[in-house]
PDB file of C-alpha atoms and ligand atoms in Angstrom:
ATOM      1  CA  MET A   1    -107.296 -17.170 -51.547  1.00 69.00           C
ATOM      2  CA  SER A   2    -110.932 -18.599 -51.433  1.00 88.00           C
ATOM      3  CA  ALA A   3    -112.923 -20.246 -48.395  1.00 96.00           C
ATOM      4  CA  PRO A   4    -112.188 -23.214 -47.339  1.00 97.00           C
ATOM      5  CA  VAL A   5    -114.528 -26.177 -48.046  1.00 98.00           C
ATOM      6  CA  ILE A   6    -115.452 -29.226 -45.871  1.00 98.00           C
ATOM      7  CA  ALA A   7    -117.437 -31.820 -48.210  1.00 98.00           C
ATOM      8  CA  ILE A   8    -119.643 -34.085 -46.432  1.00 98.00           C
ATOM      9  CA  ASP A   9    -121.241 -36.943 -49.258  1.00 96.00           C
ATOM     10  CA  GLY A  10    -122.801 -39.782 -48.526  1.00 93.00           C
ATOM     11  CA  PRO A  11    -125.973 -41.644 -48.904  1.00 91.00           C
ATOM     12  CA  SER A  12    -129.402 -41.245 -48.150  1.00 87.00           C
ATOM     13  CA  ALA A  13    -130.272 -41.107 -44.203  1.00 87.00           C
ATOM     14  CA  SER A  14    -126.194 -41.629 -43.037  1.00 90.00           C
ATOM     15  CA  GLY A  15    -126.619 -38.799 -40.789  1.00 89.00           C
ATOM     16  CA  LYS A  16    -125.077 -36.436 -43.081  1.00 92.00           C
ATOM     17  CA  GLY A  17    -127.592 -32.995 -42.392  1.00 90.00           C
ATOM     18  CA  THR A  18    -127.427 -33.699 -38.752  1.00 92.00           C
ATOM     19  CA  ILE A  19    -123.666 -33.980 -38.736  1.00 96.00           C
ATOM     20  CA  ALA A  20    -121.993 -31.395 -41.419  1.00 97.00           C
ATOM     21  CA  SER A  21    -124.851 -29.185 -39.530  1.00 95.00           C
ATOM     22  CA  ARG A  22    -123.106 -29.795 -35.854  1.00 97.00           C
ATOM     23  CA  VAL A  23    -119.534 -29.450 -37.681  1.00 97.00           C
ATOM     24  CA  ALA A  24    -120.467 -26.096 -39.170  1.00 97.00           C
ATOM     25  CA  LYS A  25    -121.349 -24.497 -35.713  1.00 95.00           C
ATOM     26  CA  ARG A  26    -118.288 -26.042 -34.021  1.00 96.00           C
ATOM     27  CA  LEU A  27    -115.964 -24.474 -36.349  1.00 96.00           C
ATOM     28  CA  GLY A  28    -117.686 -21.076 -36.577  1.00 96.00           C
ATOM     29  CA  PHE A  29    -118.241 -21.756 -40.342  1.00 96.00           C
ATOM     30  CA  HIS A  30    -121.698 -21.668 -42.824  1.00 96.00           C
ATOM     31  CA  TYR A  31    -123.420 -24.508 -43.772  1.00 96.00           C
ATOM     32  CA  LEU A  32    -125.447 -25.793 -47.057  1.00 96.00           C
ATOM     33  CA  GLU A  33    -127.155 -28.433 -47.105  1.00 96.00           C
ATOM     34  CA  SER A  34    -127.641 -29.479 -50.568  1.00 97.00           C
ATOM     35  CA  GLY A  35    -130.390 -32.079 -50.620  1.00 95.00           C
ATOM     36  CA  ALA A  36    -132.686 -28.774 -49.668  1.00 96.00           C
ATOM     37  CA  LEU A  37    -132.092 -27.589 -52.866  1.00 97.00           C
ATOM     38  CA  TYR A  38    -133.078 -30.506 -54.971  1.00 97.00           C
ATOM     39  CA  ARG A  39    -135.674 -30.967 -52.588  1.00 97.00           C
ATOM     40  CA  LEU A  40    -137.350 -27.579 -53.190  1.00 98.00           C
ATOM     41  CA  VAL A  41    -137.019 -28.220 -56.656  1.00 98.00           C
ATOM     42  CA  ALA A  42    -138.584 -31.461 -56.178  1.00 98.00           C
ATOM     43  CA  LEU A  43    -141.103 -29.617 -54.007  1.00 98.00           C
ATOM     44  CA  LEU A  44    -142.239 -27.112 -56.891  1.00 98.00           C
ATOM     45  CA  SER A  45    -142.077 -29.923 -59.587  1.00 98.00           C
ATOM     46  CA  LEU A  46    -144.339 -31.865 -57.798  1.00 98.00           C
ATOM     47  CA  ARG A  47    -146.980 -28.599 -57.259  1.00 97.00           C
ATOM     48  CA  GLU A  48    -146.743 -28.048 -61.043  1.00 97.00           C
ATOM     49  CA  GLY A  49    -146.734 -31.566 -61.996  1.00 97.00           C
ATOM     50  CA  THR A  50    -143.907 -31.028 -64.847  1.00 96.00           C
ATOM     51  CA  MET A  51    -140.405 -32.806 -65.060  1.00 97.00           C
ATOM     52  CA  GLN A  52    -139.477 -30.901 -67.761  1.00 97.00           C
ATOM     53  CA  GLU A  53    -135.751 -29.729 -67.913  1.00 97.00           C
ATOM     54  CA  ASN A  54    -136.699 -26.590 -69.038  1.00 97.00           C
ATOM     55  CA  ARG A  55    -138.926 -25.676 -66.619  1.00 98.00           C
ATOM     56  CA  LEU A  56    -137.044 -27.682 -63.874  1.00 98.00           C
ATOM     57  CA  VAL A  57    -134.250 -25.028 -64.732  1.00 97.00           C
ATOM     58  CA  GLU A  58    -136.234 -22.047 -64.664  1.00 97.00           C
ATOM     59  CA  LEU A  59    -137.810 -23.086 -61.018  1.00 97.00           C
ATOM     60  CA  ALA A  60    -134.246 -23.434 -59.994  1.00 97.00           C
ATOM     61  CA  GLU A  61    -132.690 -20.326 -61.303  1.00 96.00           C
ATOM     62  CA  GLU A  62    -135.457 -18.127 -60.069  1.00 96.00           C
ATOM     63  CA  MET A  63    -136.823 -19.446 -56.839  1.00 97.00           C
ATOM     64  CA  ASP A  64    -136.314 -17.553 -54.174  1.00 96.00           C
ATOM     65  CA  VAL A  65    -134.885 -19.418 -50.793  1.00 96.00           C
ATOM     66  CA  LEU A  66    -133.750 -18.582 -47.795  1.00 94.00           C
ATOM     67  CA  PHE A  67    -132.169 -20.911 -45.095  1.00 93.00           C
ATOM     68  CA  ASP A  68    -132.780 -19.631 -41.500  1.00 89.00           C
ATOM     69  CA  ASP A  69    -130.973 -21.750 -38.807  1.00 84.00           C
ATOM     70  CA  GLY A  70    -132.764 -24.700 -40.000  1.00 85.00           C
ATOM     71  CA  ASP A  71    -136.065 -23.010 -41.929  1.00 92.00           C
ATOM     72  CA  ILE A  72    -136.499 -23.035 -45.447  1.00 96.00           C
ATOM     73  CA  LEU A  73    -138.755 -20.447 -46.696  1.00 96.00           C
ATOM     74  CA  LEU A  74    -139.764 -20.441 -50.346  1.00 96.00           C
ATOM     75  CA  GLY A  75    -140.701 -16.663 -50.898  1.00 94.00           C
ATOM     76  CA  ASP A  76    -142.889 -15.945 -47.515  1.00 94.00           C
ATOM     77  CA  GLU A  77    -144.220 -19.534 -47.445  1.00 96.00           C
ATOM     78  CA  ALA A  78    -142.908 -21.879 -44.331  1.00 96.00           C
ATOM     79  CA  VAL A  79    -141.987 -25.097 -46.314  1.00 97.00           C
ATOM     80  CA  THR A  80    -139.908 -26.733 -43.600  1.00 94.00           C
ATOM     81  CA  GLU A  81    -142.058 -29.554 -43.494  1.00 91.00           C
ATOM     82  CA  LYS A  82    -143.231 -30.141 -46.952  1.00 94.00           C
ATOM     83  CA  VAL A  83    -139.226 -29.695 -47.905  1.00 95.00           C
ATOM     84  CA  ARG A  84    -138.382 -33.334 -45.686  1.00 89.00           C
ATOM     85  CA  SER A  85    -141.174 -35.258 -46.519  1.00 87.00           C
ATOM     86  CA  GLU A  86    -140.816 -38.773 -48.114  1.00 84.00           C
ATOM     87  CA  PRO A  87    -143.187 -37.718 -51.488  1.00 91.00           C
ATOM     88  CA  VAL A  88    -140.604 -34.452 -52.194  1.00 95.00           C
ATOM     89  CA  GLY A  89    -137.195 -36.753 -50.855  1.00 91.00           C
ATOM     90  CA  ASN A  90    -138.363 -39.245 -53.697  1.00 89.00           C
ATOM     91  CA  ARG A  91    -138.991 -36.819 -56.313  1.00 96.00           C
ATOM     92  CA  ALA A  92    -136.141 -34.867 -55.443  1.00 95.00           C
ATOM     93  CA  SER A  93    -133.777 -38.368 -56.485  1.00 89.00           C
ATOM     94  CA  GLU A  94    -135.983 -38.160 -59.942  1.00 93.00           C
ATOM     95  CA  VAL A  95    -135.020 -34.408 -60.253  1.00 96.00           C
ATOM     96  CA  ALA A  96    -131.773 -34.729 -59.380  1.00 94.00           C
ATOM     97  CA  LYS A  97    -130.504 -37.322 -62.746  1.00 93.00           C
ATOM     98  CA  VAL A  98    -131.773 -33.987 -64.656  1.00 95.00           C
ATOM     99  CA  PRO A  99    -128.439 -32.434 -66.137  1.00 95.00           C
ATOM    100  CA  GLY A 100    -129.484 -28.846 -66.918  1.00 96.00           C
ATOM    101  CA  LEU A 101    -131.076 -28.965 -63.268  1.00 96.00           C
ATOM    102  CA  ARG A 102    -127.753 -30.165 -61.648  1.00 96.00           C
ATOM    103  CA  GLN A 103    -125.958 -27.601 -63.935  1.00 96.00           C
ATOM    104  CA  ALA A 104    -128.275 -24.999 -62.761  1.00 96.00           C
ATOM    105  CA  LEU A 105    -127.894 -25.550 -59.250  1.00 97.00           C
ATOM    106  CA  LEU A 106    -124.111 -25.244 -59.114  1.00 96.00           C
ATOM    107  CA  ARG A 107    -123.809 -21.516 -58.904  1.00 93.00           C
ATOM    108  CA  ARG A 108    -126.642 -21.743 -56.397  1.00 95.00           C
ATOM    109  CA  GLN A 109    -124.534 -24.041 -54.393  1.00 97.00           C
ATOM    110  CA  ARG A 110    -121.076 -22.126 -54.896  1.00 97.00           C
ATOM    111  CA  ALA A 111    -122.638 -18.792 -53.866  1.00 95.00           C
ATOM    112  CA  PHE A 112    -122.266 -20.108 -50.309  1.00 96.00           C
ATOM    113  CA  ARG A 113    -118.579 -20.760 -50.150  1.00 97.00           C
ATOM    114  CA  ARG A 114    -117.922 -17.306 -47.883  1.00 97.00           C
ATOM    115  CA  PRO A 115    -115.336 -16.813 -45.429  1.00 96.00           C
ATOM    116  CA  PRO A 116    -114.655 -18.488 -42.531  1.00 96.00           C
ATOM    117  CA  GLY A 117    -115.619 -21.414 -44.176  1.00 97.00           C
ATOM    118  CA  LEU A 118    -118.289 -23.680 -45.719  1.00 98.00           C
ATOM    119  CA  VAL A 119    -119.480 -27.310 -44.811  1.00 98.00           C
ATOM    120  CA  ALA A 120    -121.230 -28.429 -47.375  1.00 98.00           C
ATOM    121  CA  ASP A 121    -122.924 -31.610 -47.368  1.00 97.00           C
ATOM    122  CA  GLY A 122    -124.928 -33.587 -50.307  1.00 96.00           C
ATOM    123  CA  ARG A 123    -123.581 -36.446 -52.730  1.00 93.00           C
ATOM    124  CA  ASP A 124    -121.407 -34.539 -55.295  1.00 95.00           C
ATOM    125  CA  MET A 125    -119.728 -31.908 -52.724  1.00 97.00           C
ATOM    126  CA  GLY A 126    -116.155 -33.271 -52.831  1.00 96.00           C
ATOM    127  CA  THR A 127    -116.752 -34.292 -56.418  1.00 95.00           C
ATOM    128  CA  VAL A 128    -118.267 -31.345 -58.425  1.00 96.00           C
ATOM    129  CA  VAL A 129    -119.320 -28.960 -56.999  1.00 97.00           C
ATOM    130  CA  PHE A 130    -116.541 -28.190 -54.213  1.00 98.00           C
ATOM    131  CA  PRO A 131    -113.503 -30.291 -56.027  1.00 97.00           C
ATOM    132  CA  ASP A 132    -111.095 -28.208 -54.151  1.00 97.00           C
ATOM    133  CA  ALA A 133    -112.554 -28.608 -50.716  1.00 98.00           C
ATOM    134  CA  GLU A 134    -109.710 -28.883 -48.033  1.00 97.00           C
ATOM    135  CA  LEU A 135    -111.396 -32.013 -46.554  1.00 98.00           C
ATOM    136  CA  LYS A 136    -113.899 -34.317 -47.693  1.00 98.00           C
ATOM    137  CA  VAL A 137    -115.716 -36.856 -45.922  1.00 97.00           C
ATOM    138  CA  PHE A 138    -117.637 -39.631 -47.720  1.00 96.00           C
ATOM    139  CA  LEU A 139    -120.441 -40.745 -44.602  1.00 96.00           C
ATOM    140  CA  THR A 140    -122.278 -43.997 -44.771  1.00 93.00           C
ATOM    141  CA  ALA A 141    -123.798 -46.486 -42.972  1.00 93.00           C
ATOM    142  CA  SER A 142    -125.453 -49.764 -43.387  1.00 92.00           C
ATOM    143  CA  PRO A 143    -128.829 -49.808 -45.355  1.00 90.00           C
ATOM    144  CA  GLU A 144    -130.325 -51.241 -42.679  1.00 90.00           C
ATOM    145  CA  ILE A 145    -128.753 -48.914 -40.264  1.00 93.00           C
ATOM    146  CA  ARG A 146    -129.976 -46.035 -42.406  1.00 93.00           C
ATOM    147  CA  ALA A 147    -133.161 -47.290 -42.670  1.00 93.00           C
ATOM    148  CA  GLU A 148    -134.149 -47.477 -39.259  1.00 93.00           C
ATOM    149  CA  ARG A 149    -132.676 -44.054 -38.154  1.00 91.00           C
ATOM    150  CA  ARG A 150    -134.976 -42.286 -41.050  1.00 89.00           C
ATOM    151  CA  TYR A 151    -137.552 -44.791 -39.219  1.00 91.00           C
ATOM    152  CA  LYS A 152    -136.632 -43.043 -36.224  1.00 91.00           C
ATOM    153  CA  GLN A 153    -136.429 -39.515 -37.281  1.00 86.00           C
ATOM    154  CA  LEU A 154    -139.761 -39.262 -38.909  1.00 85.00           C
ATOM    155  CA  ILE A 155    -141.448 -41.257 -35.950  1.00 89.00           C
ATOM    156  CA  GLU A 156    -140.041 -38.715 -33.780  1.00 89.00           C
ATOM    157  CA  LYS A 157    -141.229 -35.762 -35.886  1.00 83.00           C
ATOM    158  CA  GLY A 158    -145.559 -37.020 -35.337  1.00 85.00           C
ATOM    159  CA  ILE A 159    -144.734 -38.356 -38.988  1.00 82.00           C
ATOM    160  CA  ASP A 160    -146.447 -42.181 -39.977  1.00 85.00           C
ATOM    161  CA  ALA A 161    -143.702 -44.162 -41.383  1.00 86.00           C
ATOM    162  CA  ASN A 162    -143.503 -47.702 -42.336  1.00 89.00           C
ATOM    163  CA  LEU A 163    -140.344 -49.461 -41.714  1.00 91.00           C
ATOM    164  CA  ARG A 164    -140.193 -51.629 -44.889  1.00 92.00           C
ATOM    165  CA  ALA A 165    -141.540 -49.423 -47.182  1.00 91.00           C
ATOM    166  CA  LEU A 166    -138.899 -46.672 -46.222  1.00 90.00           C
ATOM    167  CA  SER A 167    -136.231 -49.287 -46.617  1.00 91.00           C
ATOM    168  CA  ARG A 168    -137.173 -49.817 -50.253  1.00 91.00           C
ATOM    169  CA  ASP A 169    -137.528 -46.331 -50.867  1.00 89.00           C
ATOM    170  CA  LEU A 170    -133.628 -45.998 -49.924  1.00 90.00           C
ATOM    171  CA  ARG A 171    -132.466 -48.674 -51.866  1.00 90.00           C
ATOM    172  CA  ASP A 172    -134.563 -47.045 -54.898  1.00 89.00           C
ATOM    173  CA  ARG A 173    -132.916 -44.141 -54.289  1.00 86.00           C
ATOM    174  CA  ASP A 174    -129.445 -45.518 -53.549  1.00 89.00           C
ATOM    175  CA  GLU A 175    -129.632 -47.728 -56.737  1.00 88.00           C
ATOM    176  CA  ARG A 176    -130.651 -43.966 -58.429  1.00 87.00           C
ATOM    177  CA  ASP A 177    -128.139 -41.824 -56.975  1.00 85.00           C
ATOM    178  CA  ALA A 178    -125.199 -44.635 -57.743  1.00 86.00           C
ATOM    179  CA  LYS A 179    -126.362 -44.893 -60.794  1.00 88.00           C
ATOM    180  CA  ARG A 180    -127.268 -41.910 -62.920  1.00 85.00           C
ATOM    181  CA  ALA A 181    -125.212 -40.848 -65.544  1.00 85.00           C
ATOM    182  CA  VAL A 182    -124.545 -37.526 -64.175  1.00 86.00           C
ATOM    183  CA  ALA A 183    -122.446 -36.754 -60.714  1.00 83.00           C
ATOM    184  CA  PRO A 184    -123.390 -40.083 -59.568  1.00 85.00           C
ATOM    185  CA  LEU A 185    -122.566 -40.776 -55.876  1.00 88.00           C
ATOM    186  CA  VAL A 186    -119.252 -42.249 -55.349  1.00 88.00           C
ATOM    187  CA  PRO A 187    -116.685 -41.623 -52.526  1.00 91.00           C
ATOM    188  CA  ALA A 188    -113.702 -38.193 -54.574  1.00 92.00           C
ATOM    189  CA  PRO A 189    -110.927 -40.629 -54.654  1.00 93.00           C
ATOM    190  CA  ASP A 190    -109.083 -38.051 -52.150  1.00 95.00           C
ATOM    191  CA  SER A 191    -112.168 -38.343 -49.418  1.00 96.00           C
ATOM    192  CA  GLN A 192    -111.841 -40.325 -45.977  1.00 95.00           C
ATOM    193  CA  VAL A 193    -114.700 -42.804 -45.751  1.00 95.00           C
ATOM    194  CA  LEU A 194    -116.099 -42.413 -42.360  1.00 96.00           C
ATOM    195  CA  ASP A 195    -118.636 -45.733 -41.472  1.00 95.00           C
ATOM    196  CA  SER A 196    -121.116 -44.548 -38.803  1.00 94.00           C
ATOM    197  CA  SER A 197    -122.982 -47.849 -38.113  1.00 94.00           C
ATOM    198  CA  ALA A 198    -121.601 -48.367 -35.053  1.00 94.00           C
ATOM    199  CA  LEU A 199    -120.835 -44.465 -33.291  1.00 95.00           C
ATOM    200  CA  SER A 200    -123.016 -42.012 -32.449  1.00 93.00           C
ATOM    201  CA  ILE A 201    -123.537 -38.858 -33.546  1.00 93.00           C
ATOM    202  CA  ASP A 202    -120.847 -37.459 -31.326  1.00 96.00           C
ATOM    203  CA  GLU A 203    -118.488 -39.708 -32.070  1.00 97.00           C
ATOM    204  CA  VAL A 204    -118.959 -38.875 -35.881  1.00 97.00           C
ATOM    205  CA  VAL A 205    -118.843 -35.257 -35.125  1.00 97.00           C
ATOM    206  CA  GLU A 206    -116.035 -35.297 -33.066  1.00 97.00           C
ATOM    207  CA  ARG A 207    -113.926 -37.184 -35.241  1.00 97.00           C
ATOM    208  CA  ILE A 208    -114.648 -35.212 -37.900  1.00 97.00           C
ATOM    209  CA  VAL A 209    -113.768 -31.845 -36.582  1.00 97.00           C
ATOM    210  CA  GLY A 210    -110.660 -33.716 -35.717  1.00 96.00           C
ATOM    211  CA  TRP A 211    -109.766 -33.978 -38.798  1.00 97.00           C
ATOM    212  CA  CYS A 212    -110.048 -30.381 -39.524  1.00 96.00           C
ATOM    213  CA  ARG A 213    -108.251 -29.628 -36.238  1.00 95.00           C
ATOM    214  CA  GLU A 214    -105.030 -31.426 -38.049  1.00 94.00           C
ATOM    215  CA  ARG A 215    -105.664 -29.397 -41.019  1.00 92.00           C
ATOM    216  CA  LYS A 216    -105.501 -26.175 -39.071  1.00 89.00           C
ATOM    217  CA  LEU A 217    -109.801 -25.295 -39.942  1.00 91.00           C
ATOM    218  CA  GLY A 218    -111.777 -23.729 -37.903  1.00 85.00           C
ATOM    219  CA  GLY A 219    -112.066 -21.416 -35.408  1.00 73.00           C
ATOM    220  CA  PRO A 220    -111.060 -21.919 -31.246  1.00 70.00           C
ATOM    221  CA  ALA A 221    -113.258 -24.531 -29.830  1.00 61.00           C
TER     222      ALA A 221
HETATM  223  O1  CDP B   1    -132.705 -37.162 -46.894  1.00 64.27           O
HETATM  224  P1  CDP B   1    -131.903 -38.124 -48.192  1.00 64.27           P
HETATM  225  O2  CDP B   1    -130.020 -38.018 -47.517  1.00 64.27           O
HETATM  226  O3  CDP B   1    -132.203 -38.905 -48.761  1.00 64.27           O
HETATM  227  O4  CDP B   1    -131.303 -36.572 -49.127  1.00 64.27           O
HETATM  228  P2  CDP B   1    -131.494 -35.837 -49.527  1.00 64.27           P
HETATM  229  O5  CDP B   1    -129.186 -34.693 -49.012  1.00 64.27           O
HETATM  230  O6  CDP B   1    -132.191 -34.376 -48.710  1.00 64.27           O
HETATM  231  O7  CDP B   1    -131.283 -35.297 -51.135  1.00 64.27           O
HETATM  232  C1  CDP B   1    -132.445 -35.702 -51.262  1.00 64.27           C
HETATM  233  C2  CDP B   1    -131.957 -35.937 -53.203  1.00 64.27           C
HETATM  234  O8  CDP B   1    -131.613 -35.240 -53.882  1.00 64.27           O
HETATM  235  C3  CDP B   1    -131.179 -36.958 -53.269  1.00 64.27           C
HETATM  236  O9  CDP B   1    -131.883 -38.526 -53.133  1.00 64.27           O
HETATM  237  C4  CDP B   1    -130.246 -37.308 -54.166  1.00 64.27           C
HETATM  238  O10 CDP B   1    -130.940 -38.209 -55.453  1.00 64.27           O
HETATM  239  C5  CDP B   1    -130.303 -35.285 -54.760  1.00 64.27           C
HETATM  240  N1  CDP B   1    -129.137 -35.211 -54.209  1.00 64.27           N
HETATM  241  C6  CDP B   1    -127.932 -34.851 -55.419  1.00 64.27           C
HETATM  242  O11 CDP B   1    -128.556 -35.473 -56.409  1.00 64.27           O
HETATM  243  N2  CDP B   1    -126.980 -34.281 -55.278  1.00 64.27           N
HETATM  244  C7  CDP B   1    -126.489 -33.436 -53.913  1.00 64.27           C
HETATM  245  N3  CDP B   1    -125.787 -32.572 -53.854  1.00 64.27           N
HETATM  246  C8  CDP B   1    -128.029 -33.587 -52.739  1.00 64.27           C
HETATM  247  C9  CDP B   1    -128.796 -34.248 -52.759  1.00 64.27           C
END
């Protein structure tokens, strides 16, 4: 029997990353931030100035990536900050439309499924990558709240940000993610939709961990 998966999907800045990594820690599960894989390909695509499907597929298959407790290494280069920047995020949602690239990343993503279990966050974890996930959560929040959260996140990191430009980018990214032909952002029919607009991070984590416990997922708290 393969290891259990908890899929957490949702739009930009819905808090998926923070929440999914905390849920993984609480359960003692592995964690996959699938967006980081798209962002890594985006970074390489920006560096090479290419959007050619064949080349994106090669980059995705060949990149030498290590996720190390929140840090991301590309070969021996630390790229954590670069990968999180807004230009890379915008490029990521462009490369994410390319069908061959999505296909190439499937195998890499599924390799994260190992005992005792996996918490995976992204856009298509419950619909495409792990359709047999034990628990699927679709995490969302209003566009205004998401733009504010992203703004605070960047300012805290000392990165200059403009709320109006961020709101516009988020809207554009939502639209591209929802309308693309391959793996568009939609809640899986068997997902639990969770609107976090009025909830704290702790409250969201508690709710999801509670759903896991009901399903007997994860080790002792
Ligand atoms: O931080 P944010 O939520 O905006 O993005 P992310 O989760 O880091 O993902 C960056 C981009 O990769 C998204 O805008 C999506 O277009 C794409 N993506 C995807 O298509 N499928 C996934 N499973 C994860 C990310």
